[in-house]
């Protein structure tokens, strides 16, 4: 696919993919051993495996959100839009996909109020609307996971292949193998711990690139030199639709179109991805909102910092003899495959840069894949197996099915990525198109949990009408505007913009109009009773006293250990909150106001004045922009790296005491 010779040997590709995957699997065995021995959360309990016992604190939730939302595309497509539109690309990539995480904080608190014991958002659909609607939503949810999962592998494998020459199909199948292993071993909680390490590594490598490019590199080395090189690139290759063709302006028509696509598509890929619901379900009730607001804030820095560095470096260095495609420009396929970042890293830093990129990309792909794997496994276990095949399944059967489904979905992701590779679908195409396929279900899904007036008819017609409108608008626009339907025309800006907007907005309009004509008046008590039909049937996420006694005989820790006492206390506190959903009403308003204000500031107040005034960044303004990007990445590192340790410091102190001093 790519004419540029790989800079690294094939062994580096296999080493990273197999070696790091193997390392994390071994780490997971260790974590699982200590979790089962020193805490009450047993990975053998299906509640713990799939919901982390609904006990995770906000720092780790924020980190998990960042990790799930950091795709290959977050690094690659953000650099592509930096390459295509200049400084506006990274801003819109980040701003256009952060607000959905902020908005999800509202759904997170609503889950705790209206369906606190659910495992998946689809269980809420089933209980509220019945089987037909449930099956439609399951199809949308699985389509979302398949599109996202295969897109992760498509982007990751393209760059691994470009950098190392590793066989692309080997990469596609080997990347999920290690992830499947560690997710099967550890379940959701242990996945959070791997998310933690992966996210920190990604952020440290982003800082490594940023410091190199903006402080020491011989080709750039300072913001002011980057500004000069971008000015020069604007003269050589002016950007159509940007003020004066400049790479240094937010007045970019292409950038703005991308922003709208990103907003619509991101709503689908957050609201319909069980991975984000799973993190809300795993949160402690009082802190779910914090987890999502902090997670959104922290995630912004990943594409913003990375693409403002490597994407812009690729623009600045395209006409440098060290650039891999020199003296040519990148081909459209290379750009669309997300190779701007790879070429930028290679030009700036040679082999060390390529290795750093390979590692950060692998971390991003594996941590978001782990989220997809356990999300789909929950859907297939609870929404298909338990709902339609074996309603009285025992916990050990549920765990077994969860394990099998993780492996099944790992294979499905790889098969779809293989298909995209074989038929010539690139990361950029898939990224722009996937939102229009799933967008119709965004608002019907959100309203299922938040709006008691949405009727069953409105939910169904909203989803299917949105899907039809999205597909029609997309294909008609491509045919009318370009005169033919090809991969190139269907992946272009205007058709994908039309499709994404039509999908999401039609779903919204149909759901609202139909619900107003004939509204439902749903009683949330019905969804609050999911999985808690009688007190004795309440599934315990913790080990029972008997289970614990059995484990204690086999060497597990006794129940009176401080770690275990604290876990019991937290569980009791959370149960009280869940029994009184009104106690979360303050959190709901906080989430609503914060997400609205932050979204407005991020996507309107900051960029629009610069867009409408056609402002081109001066050297000083660019310097300020870069300083902010550094500051933001550091803040994100604090949120994801330090906060989870601070909020669990008591646990770690007790755990080490129990492990090394045999404290009782
Ligand atoms: N997760 C995204 N949209 O990068």
XYZ file of C-alpha atoms and ligand atoms in Angstrom:
668
model
C 0.000 0.000 0.000
C 2.799 2.413 0.914
C 5.823 3.014 -1.266
C 8.030 4.250 1.590
C 10.525 1.680 2.948
C 9.956 0.730 6.609
C 12.430 2.358 8.980
C 12.344 -0.467 11.558
C 12.911 -4.207 11.116
C 9.936 -6.562 11.060
C 11.173 -7.995 14.356
C 10.400 -4.676 16.054
C 6.779 -4.973 14.955
C 6.449 -8.551 16.190
C 8.390 -7.682 19.333
C 6.038 -4.867 20.283
C 2.836 -6.667 19.336
C 3.655 -10.062 20.839
C 6.131 -9.002 23.545
C 4.114 -6.185 25.114
C 0.885 -8.176 24.760
C 2.545 -11.089 26.605
C 3.960 -8.800 29.277
C 0.543 -7.364 30.110
C -1.005 -10.831 30.217
C 1.555 -11.887 32.833
C 0.988 -8.647 34.742
C -2.722 -9.391 34.730
C -2.186 -12.822 36.261
C -0.340 -11.096 39.114
C -2.992 -8.407 39.602
C -5.786 -10.959 39.586
C -3.967 -13.086 42.155
C -3.546 -10.153 44.550
C -7.101 -8.903 43.971
C -8.566 -12.293 44.836
C -6.270 -12.780 47.813
C -6.447 -9.363 49.481
C -9.826 -7.885 48.515
C -13.427 -9.021 48.590
C -13.791 -8.470 44.848
C -13.439 -11.884 43.278
C -12.769 -12.020 39.533
C -14.643 -15.318 39.585
C -17.889 -13.452 40.371
C -19.692 -12.372 37.232
C -20.763 -9.045 38.810
C -17.148 -8.204 39.560
C -15.944 -9.406 36.154
C -18.441 -7.251 34.233
C -19.083 -4.234 36.489
C -16.025 -4.077 38.797
C -18.612 -4.299 41.600
C -19.751 -0.720 40.811
C -17.071 0.531 43.179
C -14.443 2.332 41.072
C -13.325 5.806 42.156
C -13.397 8.856 39.828
C -9.670 9.117 39.023
C -9.558 5.573 37.704
C -12.870 6.082 35.889
C -11.431 9.231 34.264
C -8.346 7.278 33.276
C -10.501 4.438 31.920
C -12.538 6.904 29.882
C -9.369 8.454 28.436
C -8.024 5.029 27.647
C -11.233 3.794 25.978
C -11.591 7.017 23.971
C -7.931 7.068 22.862
C -8.114 5.158 19.612
C -5.496 4.708 16.914
C -7.458 7.452 15.134
C -7.055 9.791 18.113
C -3.369 9.896 17.286
C -3.475 9.244 13.550
C -6.641 10.924 12.261
C -5.983 13.995 14.423
C -2.584 14.253 12.726
C -4.226 13.722 9.353
C -6.548 16.689 9.905
C -3.588 18.736 11.160
C -1.831 17.821 7.920
C -4.883 18.741 5.851
C -6.252 21.817 7.651
C -3.408 23.046 9.876
C -3.799 24.240 13.450
C -7.608 23.942 13.394
C -7.423 20.163 12.792
C -6.084 19.116 16.228
C -8.325 21.647 17.951
C -11.468 20.378 16.245
C -10.475 16.744 16.585
C -10.127 17.226 20.334
C -12.946 19.718 20.930
C -15.321 17.858 18.632
C -14.966 14.614 20.562
C -14.549 15.822 24.148
C -18.019 17.271 24.581
C -19.697 13.872 24.199
C -17.763 12.657 27.238
C -18.909 15.731 29.183
C -22.502 15.046 28.064
C -22.206 11.418 29.027
C -21.758 12.530 32.638
C -25.508 13.261 32.579
C -26.259 9.708 31.450
C -23.832 8.369 34.033
C -25.788 9.883 36.893
C -29.102 8.862 35.308
C -27.917 5.240 35.206
C -27.307 5.426 38.925
C -30.734 6.990 39.505
C -32.873 4.992 37.101
C -31.190 1.603 36.638
C -28.516 1.247 39.304
C -28.110 -2.523 39.037
C -28.042 -2.919 35.261
C -25.062 -4.450 33.483
C -25.667 -2.895 30.066
C -27.698 0.024 28.736
C -29.531 -2.477 26.545
C -31.036 -4.136 29.614
C -32.782 -0.796 30.228
C -34.118 -0.808 26.666
C -35.380 -4.366 27.117
C -37.124 -3.670 30.401
C -38.671 -0.446 29.135
C -39.679 -1.339 25.560
C -39.539 -5.133 25.199
C -37.799 -7.524 22.840
C -38.342 -5.936 19.390
C -36.860 -2.567 20.382
C -34.153 -4.349 22.353
C -33.032 -6.303 19.302
C -32.871 -3.133 17.188
C -30.727 -1.395 19.792
C -28.522 -4.468 20.206
C -27.851 -4.307 16.447
C -26.891 -0.614 16.688
C -24.703 -1.265 19.717
C -22.894 -4.189 18.117
C -22.486 -2.225 14.866
C -20.842 0.527 16.920
C -18.446 -1.894 18.597
C -17.599 -3.632 15.329
C -16.935 -0.324 13.558
C -14.832 1.042 16.414
C -13.002 -2.223 17.115
C -12.110 -2.886 13.482
C -11.144 0.751 12.980
C -8.692 0.462 15.886
C -7.017 -2.504 14.255
C -7.128 -0.957 10.787
C -5.328 2.201 11.944
C -2.928 0.383 14.241
C -1.953 -2.234 11.663
C -1.434 0.356 8.880
C 1.160 2.189 10.945
C 2.833 -0.934 12.360
C 3.175 -2.180 8.775
C 4.420 1.141 7.477
C 7.041 1.475 10.212
C 8.242 -2.126 10.381
C 7.112 -3.943 7.242
C 5.258 -6.458 9.432
C 2.546 -8.293 7.513
C -0.612 -6.230 7.927
C -2.837 -9.284 8.433
C -0.468 -10.703 11.044
C -0.723 -7.384 12.892
C -4.510 -7.375 12.631
C -4.788 -10.815 14.252
C -1.901 -10.613 16.725
C -2.820 -7.241 18.281
C -6.111 -8.477 19.805
C -4.631 -11.824 20.898
C -2.686 -10.367 23.824
C -5.574 -8.079 24.761
C -8.080 -10.961 24.781
C -5.774 -12.878 27.085
C -5.472 -10.144 29.672
C -9.145 -9.187 29.585
C -10.205 -12.820 30.055
C -7.823 -13.138 32.984
C -8.728 -9.927 34.736
C -12.203 -8.697 33.822
C -13.220 -5.062 34.048
C -11.339 -3.997 37.192
C -8.012 -5.389 36.065
C -8.639 -3.849 32.653
C -8.897 -0.491 34.425
C -5.469 -1.096 35.904
C -3.985 -1.833 32.500
C -5.794 1.246 31.147
C -3.964 3.201 33.817
C -0.508 2.067 32.768
C -1.274 2.373 29.048
C -2.656 5.898 29.390
C 0.331 7.078 31.368
C 2.722 5.654 28.795
C 0.767 7.357 25.984
C 0.920 10.707 27.790
C 4.605 10.440 28.609
C 5.427 9.635 24.988
C 3.297 12.579 23.824
C 5.331 14.808 26.150
C 8.528 13.282 24.759
C 7.468 14.287 21.227
C 6.330 17.723 22.382
C 9.549 18.522 24.227
C 11.608 17.243 21.334
C 9.777 19.186 18.636
C 9.350 22.440 20.562
C 12.604 22.597 22.516
C 15.494 20.557 21.105
C 14.971 19.084 17.660
C 17.483 20.210 15.060
C 14.804 20.534 12.364
C 12.281 22.542 14.405
C 13.287 22.971 18.047
C 11.055 25.925 19.019
C 7.511 27.241 18.556
C 8.828 30.205 16.627
C 10.683 27.958 14.132
C 7.552 25.799 13.775
C 5.551 28.976 13.072
C 8.026 30.001 10.349
C 7.977 26.554 8.749
C 4.177 26.527 8.776
C 4.138 29.951 7.128
C 6.487 28.609 4.488
C 4.311 25.516 3.972
C 1.276 27.798 3.576
C 3.074 29.573 0.709
C 4.101 26.290 -0.926
C 0.857 24.369 -0.411
C -1.936 26.787 0.522
C -4.969 25.150 2.132
C -8.190 25.640 0.215
C -10.859 27.197 2.437
C -8.384 28.577 5.025
C -7.755 32.325 5.419
C -4.945 33.135 2.974
C -4.372 29.398 2.584
C -2.679 29.452 5.992
C -2.037 26.462 8.249
C -2.057 28.910 11.172
C -5.716 29.798 11.384
C -8.898 28.410 12.916
C -10.767 29.892 9.932
C -10.701 26.644 8.024
C -13.781 25.511 6.131
C -12.457 21.953 5.909
C -11.652 22.053 9.629
C -15.169 23.213 10.468
C -16.798 20.528 8.321
C -14.624 17.967 10.059
C -15.707 19.421 13.429
C -19.388 18.843 12.670
C -18.717 15.290 11.462
C -16.664 14.687 14.581
C -19.444 16.014 16.830
C -22.115 13.805 15.242
C -19.977 10.721 14.878
C -18.609 11.056 18.411
C -22.142 11.096 19.819
C -22.784 7.704 18.244
C -19.500 6.197 19.239
C -19.869 7.315 22.863
C -23.609 7.020 23.521
C -23.974 3.666 21.758
C -20.760 2.084 22.961
C -21.416 -0.114 25.979
C -17.809 0.633 27.041
C -18.815 4.104 28.316
C -21.983 2.819 29.969
C -19.869 0.130 31.571
C -17.612 2.767 33.120
C -20.662 4.625 34.432
C -22.020 1.377 35.832
C -18.629 0.607 37.409
C -18.470 4.020 39.125
C -19.425 4.689 42.670
C -22.780 6.543 42.460
C -21.680 9.853 43.957
C -18.572 10.198 41.821
C -19.673 9.045 38.370
C -20.057 12.633 37.177
C -16.572 13.606 38.336
C -15.108 10.630 36.455
C -16.604 11.744 33.147
C -15.929 15.481 33.481
C -12.312 14.818 34.478
C -12.022 12.132 31.805
C -13.241 14.491 29.067
C -10.920 17.237 30.224
C -7.955 14.880 30.328
C -8.690 13.238 26.984
C -8.724 16.590 25.146
C -4.968 16.848 25.643
C -4.238 13.572 23.861
C -5.196 14.452 20.273
C -4.605 18.170 20.845
C -1.062 17.767 22.192
C -0.110 14.917 19.877
C -1.376 16.352 16.570
C -0.334 19.921 17.354
C 3.118 18.383 17.549
C 3.476 15.525 15.059
C 0.706 16.502 12.608
C 2.033 20.045 12.316
C 5.611 18.746 12.195
C 4.614 16.651 9.172
C 3.269 19.802 7.475
C 6.371 21.768 8.394
C 8.818 19.106 7.200
C 7.165 17.741 4.043
C 9.672 19.628 1.904
C 12.637 18.585 4.031
C 14.928 15.999 2.384
C 14.629 13.790 5.483
C 10.841 13.450 4.982
C 10.118 9.882 3.815
C 8.196 10.931 0.681
C 10.616 13.735 -0.307
C 10.641 15.211 -2.929
C 6.985 14.260 -3.394
C 4.057 15.166 -1.233
C 2.198 12.402 0.567
C -0.320 10.571 -1.586
C -4.006 10.825 -0.705
C -3.960 7.195 0.423
C -0.981 7.795 2.709
C -2.716 10.808 4.238
C -6.004 8.982 4.619
C -4.258 5.951 6.174
C -3.017 8.205 8.966
C 0.671 8.153 8.072
C 1.386 11.870 8.602
C 2.252 11.220 12.258
C 4.492 8.260 11.367
C 6.366 10.245 8.739
C 6.633 13.214 11.074
C 8.094 11.089 13.882
C 10.523 9.393 11.517
C 11.745 12.711 10.079
C 12.175 14.331 13.467
C 13.735 11.498 15.421
C 14.574 8.631 13.087
C 14.381 5.177 14.647
C 13.787 6.297 18.267
C 10.843 8.402 17.083
C 9.394 5.515 15.129
C 9.770 3.158 18.084
C 8.134 5.703 20.405
C 5.260 6.085 17.962
C 4.907 2.332 17.609
C 4.689 1.894 21.375
C 2.238 4.733 21.947
C 0.041 3.519 19.132
C 0.119 -0.027 20.453
C -0.848 1.230 23.924
C -3.724 3.265 22.497
C -5.009 0.409 20.364
C -4.785 -2.245 23.056
C -6.353 -0.202 25.833
C -9.303 0.870 23.718
C -9.629 -2.672 22.335
C -9.837 -4.019 25.872
C -12.764 -1.698 26.504
C -14.491 -2.880 23.319
C -13.892 -6.533 24.161
C -15.363 -6.451 27.624
C -18.212 -4.195 26.477
C -19.284 -6.585 23.733
C -18.797 -9.562 25.982
C -21.268 -7.994 28.452
C -23.820 -7.384 25.704
C -23.557 -10.911 24.353
C -23.637 -12.397 27.840
C -26.426 -10.388 29.441
C -28.481 -9.195 26.461
C -28.333 -12.282 24.278
C -27.391 -15.315 26.375
C -29.108 -14.421 29.639
C -32.091 -12.649 28.065
C -32.941 -15.011 25.230
C -31.083 -18.284 25.744
C -30.688 -19.082 29.433
C -32.543 -16.644 31.717
C -31.644 -18.671 34.817
C -27.957 -18.926 34.016
C -25.743 -19.412 37.047
C -22.933 -16.893 37.737
C -20.278 -19.433 36.735
C -22.065 -19.951 33.407
C -22.208 -16.186 32.878
C -18.496 -15.900 33.550
C -17.768 -18.730 31.127
C -19.854 -17.102 28.390
C -18.178 -13.723 29.091
C -14.776 -15.342 28.558
C -15.842 -17.047 25.346
C -17.441 -13.880 23.982
C -14.294 -11.843 24.604
C -12.411 -14.239 22.327
C -15.234 -14.310 19.786
C -15.287 -10.542 19.529
C -11.491 -10.371 19.302
C -11.801 -12.558 16.220
C -14.710 -10.535 14.801
C -12.747 -7.273 15.130
C -9.806 -8.807 13.301
C -11.990 -10.274 10.554
C -13.633 -6.905 9.890
C -10.272 -5.119 9.885
C -9.062 -7.720 7.381
C -12.070 -7.026 5.170
C -11.476 -3.253 5.277
C -7.826 -3.821 4.379
C -8.660 -6.214 1.572
C -11.249 -3.971 -0.095
C -9.174 -0.808 0.238
C -11.090 1.020 2.993
C -8.757 3.345 4.876
C -8.867 4.604 8.455
C -9.956 8.071 7.293
C -12.885 6.692 5.275
C -14.133 4.502 8.081
C -13.712 7.310 10.603
C -15.877 9.710 8.609
C -18.513 7.145 7.628
C -19.176 5.192 10.830
C -21.174 7.962 12.526
C -23.778 8.067 9.794
C -24.477 4.348 10.162
C -25.156 4.462 13.893
C -26.191 8.122 14.401
C -29.955 7.506 14.218
C -29.941 5.648 17.537
C -28.070 8.313 19.546
C -30.997 10.312 20.896
C -33.469 7.423 21.151
C -30.873 5.618 23.313
C -30.199 8.663 25.494
C -33.923 9.389 25.915
C -34.617 5.797 26.942
C -32.899 6.557 30.221
C -33.627 10.265 30.622
C -37.071 11.047 29.198
C -40.121 9.288 30.498
C -42.260 10.566 27.614
C -40.328 8.842 24.820
C -42.617 6.120 23.484
C -41.621 2.744 22.096
C -42.721 3.804 18.601
C -40.630 6.968 18.855
C -37.548 4.962 19.874
C -37.921 2.488 17.003
C -38.830 5.011 14.306
C -36.110 7.389 15.522
C -33.416 4.711 15.149
C -34.512 3.275 11.841
C -35.560 6.620 10.341
C -32.208 8.104 11.345
C -30.361 5.188 9.768
C -32.317 5.523 6.508
C -31.877 9.307 6.415
C -28.146 9.036 7.101
C -27.565 6.507 4.335
C -29.734 8.341 1.804
C -28.204 11.771 2.487
C -24.689 10.309 2.277
C -25.111 8.440 -1.006
C -27.294 11.071 -2.714
C -24.843 13.833 -1.802
C -21.892 11.805 -3.130
C -23.699 11.031 -6.389
C -25.070 14.551 -6.925
C -21.905 16.391 -5.923
C -19.312 14.147 -7.568
C -21.383 12.352 -10.202
C -20.313 8.846 -9.137
C -20.274 6.535 -6.142
C -16.732 5.396 -5.360
C -14.679 4.889 -2.225
C -13.158 8.326 -2.817
C -16.453 10.189 -3.309
C -18.271 8.425 -0.472
C -15.398 9.230 1.882
C -15.283 12.923 0.951
C -16.231 15.740 3.303
C -19.632 16.856 2.022
C -21.281 13.434 1.663
C -20.074 12.277 5.076
C -21.133 15.605 6.623
C -24.610 15.251 5.101
C -24.918 11.630 6.231
C -23.737 12.239 9.796
C -25.979 15.244 10.347
C -29.007 13.603 8.724
C -28.581 10.450 10.814
C -28.308 12.110 14.214
C -30.811 14.920 13.627
C -33.459 12.708 12.016
C -33.253 10.324 14.965
C -33.697 13.295 17.318
C -36.564 14.919 15.410
C -38.513 11.712 14.864
C -38.187 10.652 18.476
C -39.269 14.049 19.831
C -42.148 14.605 17.386
C -43.612 11.118 17.791
C -43.276 11.291 21.572
C -45.067 14.633 21.681
C -47.908 13.338 19.525
C -48.439 10.251 21.685
C -46.276 10.376 24.787
C -45.384 7.568 27.129
C -45.464 8.146 30.891
C -42.855 5.714 32.073
C -42.367 4.822 35.713
C -38.634 4.600 36.455
C -39.370 2.135 39.247
C -39.559 -0.478 36.490
C -35.949 0.016 35.359
C -34.780 0.553 38.914
C -35.856 -3.009 39.577
C -33.563 -4.509 36.927
C -31.553 -7.321 38.571
C -33.020 -6.583 42.019
C -36.354 -8.389 41.855
C -36.205 -9.636 45.431
C -33.648 -8.919 48.106
C -32.466 -12.521 48.107
C -31.886 -12.467 44.371
C -29.755 -9.352 44.489
C -26.550 -10.395 42.792
C -23.605 -9.921 45.073
C -20.563 -8.475 43.425
C -18.486 -9.544 46.366
C -17.589 -12.912 47.570
C -20.143 -14.334 49.961
C -19.091 -15.183 53.497
C -19.071 -18.889 52.565
C -17.057 -18.291 49.424
C -14.651 -16.257 51.440
C -14.413 -18.905 54.101
C -13.589 -21.450 51.402
C -10.959 -19.188 49.921
C -9.551 -18.428 53.357
C -8.973 -22.138 53.838
C -7.030 -22.053 50.588
C -4.925 -19.167 51.866
C -7.055 -16.091 51.056
C -7.176 -13.115 53.391
C -9.614 -13.082 56.313
C -12.666 -10.808 56.244
C -11.462 -8.600 59.082
C -8.522 -7.234 57.063
C -8.605 -3.398 56.885
C -8.845 -3.396 53.069
C -11.881 -5.618 53.244
C -13.521 -3.659 56.071
C -13.179 -0.465 54.022
C -14.636 -2.132 50.946
C -17.638 -3.238 53.000
C -18.127 0.281 54.365
C -17.987 1.844 50.898
C -20.436 -0.731 49.614
C -22.902 0.123 52.384
C -22.570 3.862 51.683
C -23.235 3.249 47.990
C -26.239 1.060 48.703
C -27.777 3.893 50.736
C -27.337 6.319 47.851
C -28.807 3.879 45.364
C -31.864 3.316 47.548
C -32.530 7.061 47.507
C -32.171 8.234 43.872
C -33.253 11.757 44.833
C -29.971 12.121 46.706
C -28.296 12.168 43.292
C -30.447 15.001 41.902
C -27.787 17.578 42.802
C -25.215 15.544 40.857
C -27.589 15.444 37.902
C -27.902 19.241 37.777
C -24.162 19.622 38.248
C -23.551 17.296 35.288
C -26.111 19.079 33.128
C -24.799 22.581 33.829
C -21.108 21.645 33.686
C -21.426 19.681 30.462
C -23.453 22.448 28.791
C -21.091 25.238 29.886
C -17.899 23.337 29.082
C -19.232 22.265 25.674
C -20.268 25.823 24.843
C -16.895 27.228 25.855
C -14.904 24.541 24.067
C -16.792 24.382 20.801
C -18.131 27.908 20.454
C -16.722 30.578 22.734
C -13.069 29.785 22.059
C -13.000 28.881 18.354
C -15.841 30.856 16.791
C -14.548 34.398 17.359
C -11.287 33.297 15.708
C -13.193 31.640 12.902
C -15.440 34.605 12.156
C -12.641 37.170 12.359
C -10.470 35.029 10.041
C -7.662 35.382 12.552
C -4.243 34.066 11.466
C -2.021 33.215 14.451
C 0.832 35.636 15.105
C 4.102 34.179 16.344
C 3.275 35.209 19.914
C -0.223 33.832 19.780
C 1.134 30.539 18.433
C 3.633 30.439 21.301
C 0.758 30.896 23.778
C -1.198 28.110 22.039
C 1.748 25.726 22.374
C 2.261 26.639 26.041
C -1.399 25.840 26.673
C -1.026 22.489 24.927
C 1.939 21.627 27.190
C 0.011 22.715 30.286
C -3.021 20.700 29.268
C -1.026 17.487 28.756
C 0.603 17.939 32.189
C -2.805 18.457 33.825
C -4.077 15.317 32.099
C -1.093 13.388 33.363
C -1.931 14.545 36.880
C -5.569 13.510 36.511
C -4.830 10.098 35.024
C -1.523 9.352 36.726
C -1.654 10.904 40.186
C -5.332 11.190 41.119
C -6.048 7.432 41.039
C -3.123 6.890 43.431
C -4.122 9.728 45.751
C -7.706 8.563 46.061
C -6.664 4.965 46.843
C -3.685 5.767 49.061
C -5.364 4.341 52.155
C -6.051 1.093 50.324
C -2.429 0.778 49.151
C -1.087 1.513 52.632
C -3.324 -1.172 54.103
C -2.585 -3.625 51.315
C 1.170 -3.331 51.674
C 0.752 -3.635 55.430
C -1.260 -6.821 54.970
C 1.152 -8.238 52.422
C 4.466 -7.457 54.073
C 3.742 -6.950 57.762
C 0.994 -9.543 58.083
C -1.237 -6.900 59.699
C -4.557 -8.109 60.939
N -12.104 8.657 20.134
C -11.846 9.469 19.169
N -12.854 10.035 18.516
O -10.697 9.694 18.874
